[in-house]
Amino acid sequence: MSDNGPDHTVSLRAAGLRPTRQRVALARVLFEGGHRHVTAESLHAEVKATRMPVSLATVYNTLNQFRDAGLLREVVVAPGRSYFDTNTGHHHHFFVETDGELHDFSSEEVTIAGLPAPPEGTTLARVDVIVRVRR
Amino acid sequence: MSDNGPDHTVSLRAAGLRPTRQRVALARVLFEGGHRHVTAESLHAEVKATRMPVSLATVYNTLNQFRDAGLLREVVVAPGRSYFDTNTGHHHHFFVETDGELHDFSSEEVTIAGLPAPPEGTTLARVDVIVRVRR
DNA sequence: GCAATAACTTAGAACGGTTCTAAGGTTCTT
DNA sequence: AAGAACCTTAGAACCGTTCTAAGTTATTGC
């Protein structure tokens, strides 16, 4: 009798989202197992492989809703393609330009000193560090 | 008798590009005056205002060629829109998320310590720091 | 200077990723 | 179980960017 994995129903509800079949299936793929970096297309392919029918539009909707709810973080590294990161903690990225791979590293290892003050009338939202590497 | 501004002809030739009317007009808008952040659309609007007819396709071609030649740097800060920066020196960016503005700051002011080693088999290309702020 | 050649520009079509539409289906409340 | 609110979907639309094929301009060799 099946207690398999976390109850996504509760976190979805907490985010103000109904735990529909599709959203639960997507949450399972995204949040069970370690941290992930996905694109809409890659996630769509993955969830379809679990035999749960989900349209690409729903994948896009869900990624945006999860991002807005703080369940995912969007990472912009290259033009014309969005990555979503299941790691929402403080961390930065290696981006392997030659093959589009993304790897996390904790921001605790890194010290950034001497950042100038934000422009007049703005407040800091986040500091992103992208270490671009090539194979 | 007109020595107005730098001779873009020579830098274009140095980059292996013929100094056509369009490219020279674009170079003038981009490289005379201080550092700039442009998008294809914004640059197209600007150069058309100088009464030199240039198609949007040529603006895209030219931006890509200038980038490849090291005359411009492409900055990716938000999905679905590319900025080009005439400052090709070492520096980082403030990005004002609420209105899409981009501001440089020199990387000399900033110290980044404790960056982890690049993944196996890769070599460092560049470190981008994007400080995201909101109004 | 004048061809011939190679490079460039252009309008418009095509493209790829993302969002929208409006119709039907699901979930929640009572 | 019924009503209302919310969700999913296929396909169209969209938007920034790239491609295509035809005409134009810069360069090279004479």
GROMACS .gro file of C-alpha atoms (C1' of nucleotides) in nm:
model
  330
    1MET     CA    1   0.000   0.000   0.000
    2SER     CA    2   0.181   0.282  -0.153
    3ASP     CA    3   0.329   0.570   0.018
    4ASN     CA    4   0.539   0.663  -0.283
    5GLY     CA    5   0.708   0.994  -0.263
    6PRO     CA    6   0.596   1.329  -0.130
    7ASP     CA    7   0.238   1.447  -0.147
    8HIS     CA    8   0.239   1.705  -0.422
    9THR     CA    9  -0.127   1.770  -0.360
   10VAL     CA   10  -0.047   1.972  -0.051
   11SER     CA   11   0.229   2.186  -0.202
   12LEU     CA   12   0.016   2.259  -0.505
   13ARG     CA   13  -0.273   2.365  -0.287
   14ALA     CA   14  -0.037   2.577  -0.079
   15ALA     CA   15   0.056   2.753  -0.403
   16GLY     CA   16  -0.310   2.818  -0.480
   17LEU     CA   17  -0.316   2.560  -0.758
   18ARG     CA   18  -0.559   2.273  -0.791
   19PRO     CA   19  -0.381   1.940  -0.782
   20THR     CA   20  -0.492   1.824  -1.124
   21ARG     CA   21  -0.364   1.505  -1.282
   22GLN     CA   22  -0.137   1.702  -1.510
   23ARG     CA   23   0.013   1.925  -1.246
   24VAL     CA   24   0.074   1.634  -1.013
   25ALA     CA   25   0.243   1.438  -1.292
   26LEU     CA   26   0.464   1.736  -1.371
   27ALA     CA   27   0.546   1.791  -1.004
   28ARG     CA   28   0.647   1.426  -0.973
   29VAL     CA   29   0.887   1.446  -1.262
   30LEU     CA   30   1.026   1.777  -1.141
   31PHE     CA   31   1.054   1.729  -0.768
   32GLU     CA   32   1.121   1.363  -0.704
   33GLY     CA   33   1.489   1.286  -0.729
   34GLY     CA   34   1.759   1.550  -0.723
   35HIS     CA   35   1.760   1.898  -0.864
   36ARG     CA   36   1.676   1.937  -1.230
   37HIS     CA   37   1.718   2.181  -1.514
   38VAL     CA   38   1.444   2.148  -1.772
   39THR     CA   39   1.306   2.327  -2.072
   40ALA     CA   40   0.939   2.315  -2.163
   41GLU     CA   41   1.015   2.075  -2.446
   42SER     CA   42   1.233   1.843  -2.241
   43LEU     CA   43   0.982   1.827  -1.959
   44HIS     CA   44   0.700   1.763  -2.204
   45ALA     CA   45   0.890   1.470  -2.351
   46GLU     CA   46   0.964   1.332  -2.005
   47VAL     CA   47   0.614   1.351  -1.870
   48LYS     CA   48   0.465   1.201  -2.184
   49ALA     CA   49   0.698   0.906  -2.133
   50THR     CA   50   0.513   0.838  -1.806
   51ARG     CA   51   0.199   0.784  -2.015
   52MET     CA   52   0.016   1.078  -1.866
   53PRO     CA   53  -0.122   1.286  -2.150
   54VAL     CA   54  -0.021   1.650  -2.110
   55SER     CA   55  -0.023   1.914  -2.378
   56LEU     CA   56   0.272   2.142  -2.440
   57ALA     CA   57   0.051   2.440  -2.354
   58THR     CA   58  -0.010   2.295  -2.010
   59VAL     CA   59   0.361   2.240  -1.960
   60TYR     CA   60   0.421   2.607  -2.035
   61ASN     CA   61   0.134   2.717  -1.811
   62THR     CA   62   0.252   2.496  -1.529
   63LEU     CA   63   0.616   2.601  -1.550
   64ASN     CA   64   0.509   2.964  -1.531
   65GLN     CA   65   0.275   2.900  -1.241
   66PHE     CA   66   0.539   2.702  -1.052
   67ARG     CA   67   0.788   2.979  -1.114
   68ASP     CA   68   0.543   3.244  -0.991
   69ALA     CA   69   0.473   3.032  -0.684
   70GLY     CA   70   0.844   3.009  -0.606
   71LEU     CA   71   0.860   2.636  -0.671
   72LEU     CA   72   1.094   2.686  -0.967
   73ARG     CA   73   1.346   2.942  -1.074
   74GLU     CA   74   1.385   3.055  -1.432
   75VAL     CA   75   1.739   3.078  -1.561
   76VAL     CA   76   1.820   3.285  -1.867
   77VAL     CA   77   2.151   3.189  -2.020
   78ALA     CA   78   2.107   3.188  -2.395
   79PRO     CA   79   1.876   3.371  -2.630
   80GLY     CA   80   1.560   3.192  -2.737
   81ARG     CA   81   1.545   2.924  -2.472
   82SER     CA   82   1.432   2.922  -2.110
   83TYR     CA   83   1.557   2.681  -1.847
   84PHE     CA   84   1.372   2.611  -1.526
   85ASP     CA   85   1.565   2.506  -1.220
   86THR     CA   86   1.411   2.304  -0.938
   87ASN     CA   87   1.678   2.435  -0.706
   88THR     CA   88   1.531   2.755  -0.567
   89GLY     CA   89   1.799   2.809  -0.303
   90HIS     CA   90   2.089   3.047  -0.331
   91HIS     CA   91   2.316   2.922  -0.601
   92HIS     CA   92   2.476   3.006  -0.930
   93HIS     CA   93   2.543   2.834  -1.262
   94PHE     CA   94   2.801   2.692  -1.490
   95PHE     CA   95   2.677   2.709  -1.846
   96VAL     CA   96   2.853   2.487  -2.096
   97GLU     CA   97   2.805   2.696  -2.409
   98THR     CA   98   2.910   2.424  -2.647
   99ASP     CA   99   2.630   2.191  -2.551
  100GLY     CA  100   2.374   2.392  -2.358
  101GLU     CA  101   2.430   2.214  -2.026
  102LEU     CA  102   2.368   2.386  -1.698
  103HIS     CA  103   2.524   2.296  -1.360
  104ASP     CA  104   2.459   2.443  -1.018
  105PHE     CA  105   2.708   2.550  -0.763
  106SER     CA  106   2.620   2.676  -0.418
  107SER     CA  107   2.658   3.045  -0.356
  108GLU     CA  108   2.805   2.968  -0.016
  109GLU     CA  109   3.137   2.877  -0.169
  110VAL     CA  110   3.157   3.211  -0.344
  111THR     CA  111   3.219   3.555  -0.202
  112ILE     CA  112   3.129   3.859  -0.404
  113ALA     CA  113   3.273   4.176  -0.258
  114GLY     CA  114   3.255   4.535  -0.370
  115LEU     CA  115   2.929   4.529  -0.561
  116PRO     CA  116   2.830   4.887  -0.638
  117ALA     CA  117   2.506   5.021  -0.494
  118PRO     CA  118   2.195   4.962  -0.707
  119PRO     CA  119   2.086   5.251  -0.929
  120GLU     CA  120   1.881   5.527  -0.763
  121GLY     CA  121   1.532   5.419  -0.677
  122THR     CA  122   1.588   5.047  -0.722
  123THR     CA  123   1.624   4.768  -0.472
  124LEU     CA  124   1.820   4.451  -0.512
  125ALA     CA  125   1.625   4.146  -0.621
  126ARG     CA  126   1.895   3.887  -0.686
  127VAL     CA  127   2.253   3.844  -0.800
  128ASP     CA  128   2.304   3.590  -1.075
  129VAL     CA  129   2.648   3.461  -1.155
  130ILE     CA  130   2.683   3.268  -1.478
  131VAL     CA  131   3.018   3.104  -1.538
  132ARG     CA  132   3.039   3.037  -1.908
  133VAL     CA  133   3.266   2.752  -2.007
  134ARG     CA  134   3.344   2.564  -2.326
  135ARG     CA  135   3.437   2.209  -2.401
  136MET     CA  136   3.636   7.003  -4.434
  137SER     CA  137   3.502   6.734  -4.220
  138ASP     CA  138   3.695   6.514  -4.001
  139ASN     CA  139   3.388   6.405  -3.811
  140GLY     CA  140   3.443   6.120  -3.576
  141PRO     CA  141   3.646   5.805  -3.607
  142ASP     CA  142   3.696   5.630  -3.937
  143HIS     CA  143   3.474   5.326  -3.916
  144THR     CA  144   3.594   5.218  -4.256
  145VAL     CA  145   3.921   5.096  -4.112
  146SER     CA  146   3.776   4.904  -3.816
  147LEU     CA  147   3.521   4.741  -4.043
  148ARG     CA  148   3.791   4.635  -4.284
  149ALA     CA  149   3.999   4.508  -3.994
  150ALA     CA  150   3.704   4.288  -3.903
  151GLY     CA  151   3.685   4.152  -4.257
  152LEU     CA  152   3.371   4.345  -4.338
  153ARG     CA  153   3.317   4.577  -4.631
  154PRO     CA  154   3.247   4.928  -4.519
  155THR     CA  155   2.906   4.959  -4.679
  156ARG     CA  156   2.680   5.259  -4.629
  157GLN     CA  157   2.460   5.060  -4.393
  158ARG     CA  158   2.737   4.920  -4.180
  159VAL     CA  159   2.906   5.256  -4.150
  160ALA     CA  160   2.577   5.418  -4.049
  161LEU     CA  161   2.523   5.149  -3.786
  162ALA     CA  162   2.880   5.180  -3.660
  163ARG     CA  163   2.833   5.555  -3.625
  164VAL     CA  164   2.522   5.518  -3.414
  165LEU     CA  165   2.681   5.245  -3.205
  166PHE     CA  166   3.032   5.367  -3.149
  167GLU     CA  167   3.023   5.746  -3.145
  168GLY     CA  168   2.935   5.875  -2.803
  169GLY     CA  169   2.947   5.667  -2.491
  170HIS     CA  170   2.874   5.302  -2.440
  171ARG     CA  171   2.533   5.181  -2.550
  172HIS     CA  172   2.295   4.895  -2.493
  173VAL     CA  173   2.074   4.831  -2.793
  174THR     CA  174   1.832   4.576  -2.924
  175ALA     CA  175   1.790   4.509  -3.294
  176GLU     CA  176   1.461   4.697  -3.294
  177SER     CA  177   1.591   4.997  -3.102
  178LEU     CA  178   1.897   5.027  -3.322
  179HIS     CA  179   1.684   4.995  -3.634
  180ALA     CA  180   1.463   5.281  -3.516
  181GLU     CA  181   1.766   5.494  -3.435
  182VAL     CA  182   1.949   5.446  -3.761
  183LYS     CA  183   1.635   5.506  -3.964
  184ALA     CA  184   1.603   5.838  -3.784
  185THR     CA  185   1.934   5.937  -3.946
  186ARG     CA  186   1.761   5.900  -4.283
  187MET     CA  187   1.984   5.615  -4.393
  188PRO     CA  188   1.762   5.335  -4.519
  189VAL     CA  189   1.853   5.009  -4.349
  190SER     CA  190   1.639   4.699  -4.330
  191LEU     CA  191   1.579   4.514  -4.008
  192ALA     CA  192   1.747   4.207  -4.159
  193THR     CA  193   2.063   4.408  -4.210
  194VAL     CA  194   2.054   4.530  -3.853
  195TYR     CA  195   2.038   4.169  -3.734
  196ASN     CA  196   2.313   4.061  -3.972
  197THR     CA  197   2.533   4.348  -3.869
  198LEU     CA  198   2.483   4.300  -3.497
  199ASN     CA  199   2.578   3.936  -3.533
  200GLN     CA  200   2.882   4.018  -3.743
  201PHE     CA  201   2.996   4.290  -3.503
  202ARG     CA  202   2.951   4.048  -3.214
  203ASP     CA  203   3.150   3.778  -3.392
  204ALA     CA  204   3.421   4.031  -3.469
  205GLY     CA  205   3.445   4.129  -3.103
  206LEU     CA  206   3.311   4.480  -3.161
  207LEU     CA  207   3.001   4.410  -2.954
  208ARG     CA  208   2.908   4.185  -2.671
  209GLU     CA  209   2.573   4.011  -2.647
  210VAL     CA  210   2.402   4.022  -2.311
  211VAL     CA  211   2.127   3.778  -2.226
  212VAL     CA  212   1.920   3.896  -1.935
  213ALA     CA  213   1.559   3.818  -2.015
  214PRO     CA  214   1.394   3.552  -2.227
  215GLY     CA  215   1.304   3.649  -2.580
  216ARG     CA  216   1.516   3.959  -2.623
  217SER     CA  217   1.883   4.012  -2.696
  218TYR     CA  218   2.078   4.318  -2.592
  219PHE     CA  219   2.406   4.419  -2.752
  220ASP     CA  220   2.659   4.613  -2.553
  221THR     CA  221   2.918   4.839  -2.711
  222ASN     CA  222   3.132   4.800  -2.401
  223THR     CA  223   3.344   4.495  -2.472
  224GLY     CA  224   3.570   4.538  -2.171
  225HIS     CA  225   3.546   4.349  -1.847
  226HIS     CA  226   3.230   4.456  -1.674
  227HIS     CA  227   2.901   4.337  -1.538
  228HIS     CA  228   2.540   4.451  -1.540
  229PHE     CA  229   2.258   4.586  -1.339
  230PHE     CA  230   1.930   4.482  -1.493
  231VAL     CA  231   1.624   4.677  -1.391
  232GLU     CA  232   1.362   4.408  -1.430
  233THR     CA  233   1.067   4.641  -1.404
  234ASP     CA  234   1.159   4.838  -1.713
  235GLY     CA  235   1.417   4.638  -1.902
  236GLU     CA  236   1.703   4.883  -1.847
  237LEU     CA  237   2.062   4.771  -1.839
  238HIS     CA  238   2.354   4.949  -1.671
  239ASP     CA  239   2.721   4.862  -1.670
  240PHE     CA  240   2.956   4.848  -1.379
  241SER     CA  241   3.324   4.779  -1.405
  242SER     CA  242   3.443   4.440  -1.291
  243GLU     CA  243   3.740   4.605  -1.128
  244GLU     CA  244   3.529   4.719  -0.836
  245VAL     CA  245   3.413   4.365  -0.771
  246THR     CA  246   3.601   4.072  -0.630
  247ILE     CA  247   3.469   3.724  -0.682
  248ALA     CA  248   3.645   3.471  -0.464
  249GLY     CA  249   3.599   3.100  -0.424
  250LEU     CA  250   3.455   3.013  -0.765
  251PRO     CA  251   3.456   2.636  -0.801
  252ALA     CA  252   3.664   2.478  -1.075
  253PRO     CA  253   3.489   2.440  -1.411
  254PRO     CA  254   3.339   2.099  -1.484
  255GLU     CA  255   3.575   1.830  -1.614
  256GLY     CA  256   3.687   1.891  -1.967
  257THR     CA  257   3.573   2.251  -1.989
  258THR     CA  258   3.764   2.575  -1.982
  259LEU     CA  259   3.645   2.907  -1.856
  260ALA     CA  260   3.514   3.149  -2.116
  261ARG     CA  261   3.369   3.431  -1.909
  262VAL     CA  262   3.202   3.513  -1.581
  263ASP     CA  263   2.882   3.714  -1.609
  264VAL     CA  264   2.736   3.882  -1.306
  265ILE     CA  265   2.383   4.014  -1.342
  266VAL     CA  266   2.252   4.214  -1.052
  267ARG     CA  267   1.876   4.212  -1.083
  268VAL     CA  268   1.698   4.506  -0.927
  269ARG     CA  269   1.344   4.641  -0.922
  270ARG     CA  270   1.197   4.986  -0.905
  271DG     C1'  271   3.787   5.394  -6.553
  272DC     C1'  272   3.534   4.963  -6.665
  273DA     C1'  273   3.408   4.524  -6.660
  274DA     C1'  274   3.373   4.102  -6.395
  275DT     C1'  275   3.334   3.912  -5.952
  276DA     C1'  276   3.243   3.870  -5.487
  277DA     C1'  277   3.009   4.061  -5.112
  278DC     C1'  278   2.607   4.295  -4.939
  279DT     C1'  279   2.115   4.449  -4.872
  280DT     C1'  280   1.641   4.372  -4.909
  281DA     C1'  281   1.135   4.240  -4.873
  282DG     C1'  282   0.897   3.896  -4.751
  283DA     C1'  283   0.853   3.423  -4.616
  284DA     C1'  284   0.981   3.098  -4.279
  285DC     C1'  285   1.104   2.952  -3.829
  286DG     C1'  286   1.114   2.819  -3.327
  287DG     C1'  287   0.981   2.907  -2.886
  288DT     C1'  288   0.602   3.084  -2.628
  289DT     C1'  289   0.135   3.261  -2.544
  290DC     C1'  290  -0.350   3.305  -2.658
  291DT     C1'  291  -0.830   3.150  -2.770
  292DA     C1'  292  -1.242   2.938  -2.700
  293DA     C1'  293  -1.445   2.501  -2.633
  294DG     C1'  294  -1.486   2.102  -2.357
  295DG     C1'  295  -1.346   1.859  -1.922
  296DT     C1'  296  -1.224   1.840  -1.417
  297DT     C1'  297  -1.233   1.968  -0.948
  298DC     C1'  298  -1.434   2.187  -0.561
  299DT     C1'  299  -1.820   2.351  -0.276
  300DT     C1'  300  -2.252   2.283  -0.088
  301DA     C1'  301  -2.560   1.573  -0.742
  302DA     C1'  302  -2.555   2.036  -0.935
  303DG     C1'  303  -2.347   2.469  -0.998
  304DA     C1'  304  -1.955   2.738  -1.030
  305DA     C1'  305  -1.484   2.802  -1.074
  306DC     C1'  306  -1.092   2.637  -1.255
  307DC     C1'  307  -0.811   2.366  -1.581
  308DT     C1'  308  -0.658   2.144  -2.018
  309DT     C1'  309  -0.635   2.129  -2.500
  310DA     C1'  310  -0.560   2.179  -3.013
  311DG     C1'  311  -0.464   2.491  -3.302
  312DA     C1'  312  -0.401   2.964  -3.422
  313DA     C1'  313  -0.149   3.364  -3.326
  314DC     C1'  314   0.258   3.602  -3.190
  315DC     C1'  315   0.721   3.790  -3.168
  316DG     C1'  316   1.192   3.806  -3.219
  317DT     C1'  317   1.512   3.623  -3.530
  318DT     C1'  318   1.690   3.387  -3.947
  319DC     C1'  319   1.649   3.247  -4.423
  320DT     C1'  320   1.573   3.298  -4.932
  321DA     C1'  321   1.631   3.460  -5.371
  322DA     C1'  322   1.664   3.864  -5.634
  323DG     C1'  323   1.861   4.301  -5.707
  324DT     C1'  324   2.252   4.629  -5.567
  325DT     C1'  325   2.714   4.786  -5.436
  326DA     C1'  326   3.194   4.748  -5.333
  327DT     C1'  327   3.624   4.557  -5.487
  328DT     C1'  328   3.962   4.360  -5.806
  329DG     C1'  329   4.215   4.321  -6.223
  330DC     C1'  330   4.295   4.520  -6.619
   0.00000   0.00000   0.00000
